[in-house]
PDB file of C-alpha atoms in Angstrom:
ATOM      1  CA  UNK A  26     -28.967-191.480 -98.262  1.00 77.00           C
ATOM      2  CA  UNK A  27     -30.982-189.518-100.761  1.00 80.00           C
ATOM      3  CA  UNK A  28     -31.727-189.548-104.489  1.00 83.00           C
ATOM      4  CA  UNK A  29     -28.774-188.455-106.668  1.00 81.00           C
ATOM      5  CA  UNK A  30     -26.391-188.441-103.698  1.00 82.00           C
ATOM      6  CA  UNK A  31     -22.730-188.774-104.672  1.00 84.00           C
ATOM      7  CA  UNK A  32     -21.187-192.032-103.497  1.00 81.00           C
ATOM      8  CA  UNK A  33     -17.805-193.704-103.505  1.00 82.00           C
ATOM      9  CA  UNK A  34     -17.792-197.277-104.765  1.00 84.00           C
ATOM     10  CA  UNK A  35     -15.307-199.403-102.827  1.00 88.00           C
ATOM     11  CA  UNK A  36     -13.882-202.840-103.605  1.00 88.00           C
ATOM     12  CA  UNK A  37     -10.575-204.629-103.180  1.00 93.00           C
ATOM     13  CA  UNK A  38      -8.233-204.770-106.156  1.00 93.00           C
ATOM     14  CA  UNK A  39      -8.008-208.525-105.617  1.00 94.00           C
ATOM     15  CA  UNK A  40     -11.774-208.756-106.319  1.00 93.00           C
ATOM     16  CA  UNK A  41     -11.481-207.325-109.853  1.00 93.00           C
ATOM     17  CA  UNK A  42     -11.446-210.121-112.421  1.00 93.00           C
ATOM     18  CA  UNK A  43     -10.296-209.281-115.944  1.00 95.00           C
ATOM     19  CA  UNK A  44     -11.765-210.398-119.260  1.00 94.00           C
ATOM     20  CA  UNK A  45     -10.274-209.963-122.706  1.00 94.00           C
ATOM     21  CA  UNK A  46     -12.462-210.384-125.805  1.00 91.00           C
ATOM     22  CA  UNK A  47     -15.419-211.350-123.618  1.00 88.00           C
ATOM     23  CA  UNK A  48     -18.371-212.586-125.646  1.00 86.00           C
ATOM     24  CA  UNK A  49     -21.542-214.423-124.891  1.00 82.00           C
ATOM     25  CA  UNK A  50     -23.744-214.326-121.830  1.00 83.00           C
ATOM     26  CA  UNK A  51     -22.465-213.674-118.316  1.00 84.00           C
ATOM     27  CA  UNK A  52     -24.317-213.176-115.043  1.00 83.00           C
ATOM     28  CA  UNK A  53     -21.955-210.492-113.756  1.00 76.00           C
ATOM     29  CA  UNK A  54     -23.595-207.084-114.132  1.00 79.00           C
ATOM     30  CA  UNK A  55     -20.685-204.929-112.990  1.00 83.00           C
ATOM     31  CA  UNK A  56     -18.629-204.803-116.175  1.00 87.00           C
ATOM     32  CA  UNK A  57     -16.208-201.914-116.560  1.00 89.00           C
ATOM     33  CA  UNK A  58     -14.664-201.648-120.031  1.00 91.00           C
ATOM     34  CA  UNK A  59     -11.329-199.900-120.218  1.00 94.00           C
ATOM     35  CA  UNK A  60      -7.765-199.777-121.450  1.00 95.00           C
ATOM     36  CA  UNK A  61      -4.714-201.249-119.758  1.00 97.00           C
ATOM     37  CA  UNK A  62      -2.428-198.324-118.914  1.00 97.00           C
ATOM     38  CA  UNK A  63       0.256-200.130-116.903  1.00 97.00           C
ATOM     39  CA  UNK A  64       1.146-203.658-115.812  1.00 98.00           C
ATOM     40  CA  UNK A  65       3.335-204.527-112.822  1.00 98.00           C
ATOM     41  CA  UNK A  66       4.527-208.093-113.376  1.00 98.00           C
ATOM     42  CA  UNK A  67       5.440-210.156-110.322  1.00 98.00           C
ATOM     43  CA  UNK A  68       6.511-213.748-109.898  1.00 97.00           C
ATOM     44  CA  UNK A  69       3.162-214.787-108.402  1.00 98.00           C
ATOM     45  CA  UNK A  70       0.830-211.783-108.700  1.00 98.00           C
ATOM     46  CA  UNK A  71       0.435-209.107-111.352  1.00 98.00           C
ATOM     47  CA  UNK A  72      -1.134-205.669-110.814  1.00 98.00           C
ATOM     48  CA  UNK A  73      -3.030-204.256-113.815  1.00 98.00           C
ATOM     49  CA  UNK A  74      -3.988-200.569-113.952  1.00 97.00           C
ATOM     50  CA  UNK A  75      -7.137-200.115-116.014  1.00 96.00           C
ATOM     51  CA  UNK A  76      -8.282-196.707-117.280  1.00 95.00           C
ATOM     52  CA  UNK A  77     -12.046-196.286-117.537  1.00 91.00           C
ATOM     53  CA  UNK A  78     -13.733-193.577-119.571  1.00 78.00           C
ATOM     54  CA  UNK A  79     -17.485-193.468-120.094  1.00 72.00           C
ATOM     55  CA  UNK A  80     -17.476-190.414-122.342  1.00 72.00           C
ATOM     56  CA  UNK A  81     -15.481-187.266-122.995  1.00 75.00           C
ATOM     57  CA  UNK A  82     -17.583-185.207-120.554  1.00 75.00           C
ATOM     58  CA  UNK A  83     -16.698-187.360-117.537  1.00 73.00           C
ATOM     59  CA  UNK A  84     -13.303-187.663-115.870  1.00 77.00           C
ATOM     60  CA  UNK A  85     -11.092-190.676-116.463  1.00 84.00           C
ATOM     61  CA  UNK A  86     -11.201-193.221-113.634  1.00 87.00           C
ATOM     62  CA  UNK A  87      -8.503-195.734-112.874  1.00 91.00           C
ATOM     63  CA  UNK A  88      -9.059-199.047-111.145  1.00 93.00           C
ATOM     64  CA  UNK A  89      -6.498-201.664-110.283  1.00 96.00           C
ATOM     65  CA  UNK A  90      -6.791-205.423-110.516  1.00 96.00           C
ATOM     66  CA  UNK A  91      -4.476-207.930-108.890  1.00 97.00           C
ATOM     67  CA  UNK A  92      -4.577-211.336-110.584  1.00 97.00           C
ATOM     68  CA  UNK A  93      -2.176-214.239-110.743  1.00 98.00           C
ATOM     69  CA  UNK A  94       0.739-213.804-113.101  1.00 98.00           C
ATOM     70  CA  UNK A  95      -0.186-217.138-114.647  1.00 98.00           C
ATOM     71  CA  UNK A  96      -3.644-215.762-115.564  1.00 97.00           C
ATOM     72  CA  UNK A  97      -2.178-212.505-116.881  1.00 98.00           C
ATOM     73  CA  UNK A  98       0.180-214.433-119.143  1.00 98.00           C
ATOM     74  CA  UNK A  99      -2.610-216.734-120.327  1.00 97.00           C
ATOM     75  CA  UNK A 100      -4.691-213.656-121.251  1.00 97.00           C
ATOM     76  CA  UNK A 101      -1.604-212.242-123.014  1.00 97.00           C
ATOM     77  CA  UNK A 102      -2.196-208.870-121.373  1.00 97.00           C
ATOM     78  CA  UNK A 103      -0.330-205.868-122.731  1.00 98.00           C
ATOM     79  CA  UNK A 104      -0.485-202.121-122.208  1.00 98.00           C
ATOM     80  CA  UNK A 105      -3.065-200.596-124.538  1.00 97.00           C
ATOM     81  CA  UNK A 106      -5.290-203.706-124.585  1.00 97.00           C
ATOM     82  CA  UNK A 107      -9.042-203.171-124.369  1.00 95.00           C
ATOM     83  CA  UNK A 108     -10.346-205.331-121.508  1.00 95.00           C
ATOM     84  CA  UNK A 109     -13.146-205.437-118.961  1.00 93.00           C
ATOM     85  CA  UNK A 110     -12.913-205.330-115.198  1.00 94.00           C
ATOM     86  CA  UNK A 111     -15.565-207.478-113.523  1.00 93.00           C
ATOM     87  CA  UNK A 112     -16.611-207.265-109.875  1.00 92.00           C
ATOM     88  CA  UNK A 113     -19.330-209.240-108.111  1.00 89.00           C
ATOM     89  CA  UNK A 114     -21.851-206.940-106.459  1.00 86.00           C
ATOM     90  CA  UNK A 115     -21.442-208.655-103.077  1.00 87.00           C
ATOM     91  CA  UNK A 116     -17.794-207.513-103.106  1.00 89.00           C
ATOM     92  CA  UNK A 117     -18.760-203.823-103.437  1.00 88.00           C
ATOM     93  CA  UNK A 118     -19.558-201.279-100.758  1.00 90.00           C
ATOM     94  CA  UNK A 119     -21.047-197.798-101.050  1.00 87.00           C
ATOM     95  CA  UNK A 120     -19.873-194.884 -98.947  1.00 87.00           C
ATOM     96  CA  UNK A 121     -21.422-191.411 -98.890  1.00 86.00           C
ATOM     97  CA  UNK A 122     -19.015-189.234-100.857  1.00 81.00           C
ATOM     98  CA  UNK A 123     -17.459-185.998 -99.696  1.00 74.00           C
ATOM     99  CA  UNK A 124     -17.462-184.884-103.352  1.00 64.00           C
ATOM    100  CA  UNK A 125     -20.636-182.941-104.016  1.00 55.00           C
ATOM    101  CA  UNK A 126     -22.213-183.434-107.423  1.00 48.00           C
ATOM    102  CA  UNK A 127     -19.783-186.045-108.706  1.00 45.00           C
ATOM    103  CA  UNK A 128     -19.609-189.782-108.886  1.00 44.00           C
ATOM    104  CA  UNK A 129     -16.418-191.290-107.532  1.00 43.00           C
TER     105      UNK A 129
END
């Protein structure tokens, strides 16, 4: 490991909680605002594809969250919604990236 080394950030899609219209204080530091691009509804579980964009100069990243269908319906999730993906830091792993000069 060295300063400014490119890394891949790894976590399970089942560890990504979703928040809609989140306000107030929260202890989770890993908040990833984005837009819902696609929802795969299931009877028990729902997969939500979230597009992340920090600014126009950086590439668009996509993360996936798997939550219960009951929770997805309660949040009234729809494609195009602005939401946040939340991941606890203890659920994340770093891996040295093969991509030189980029953040994955």
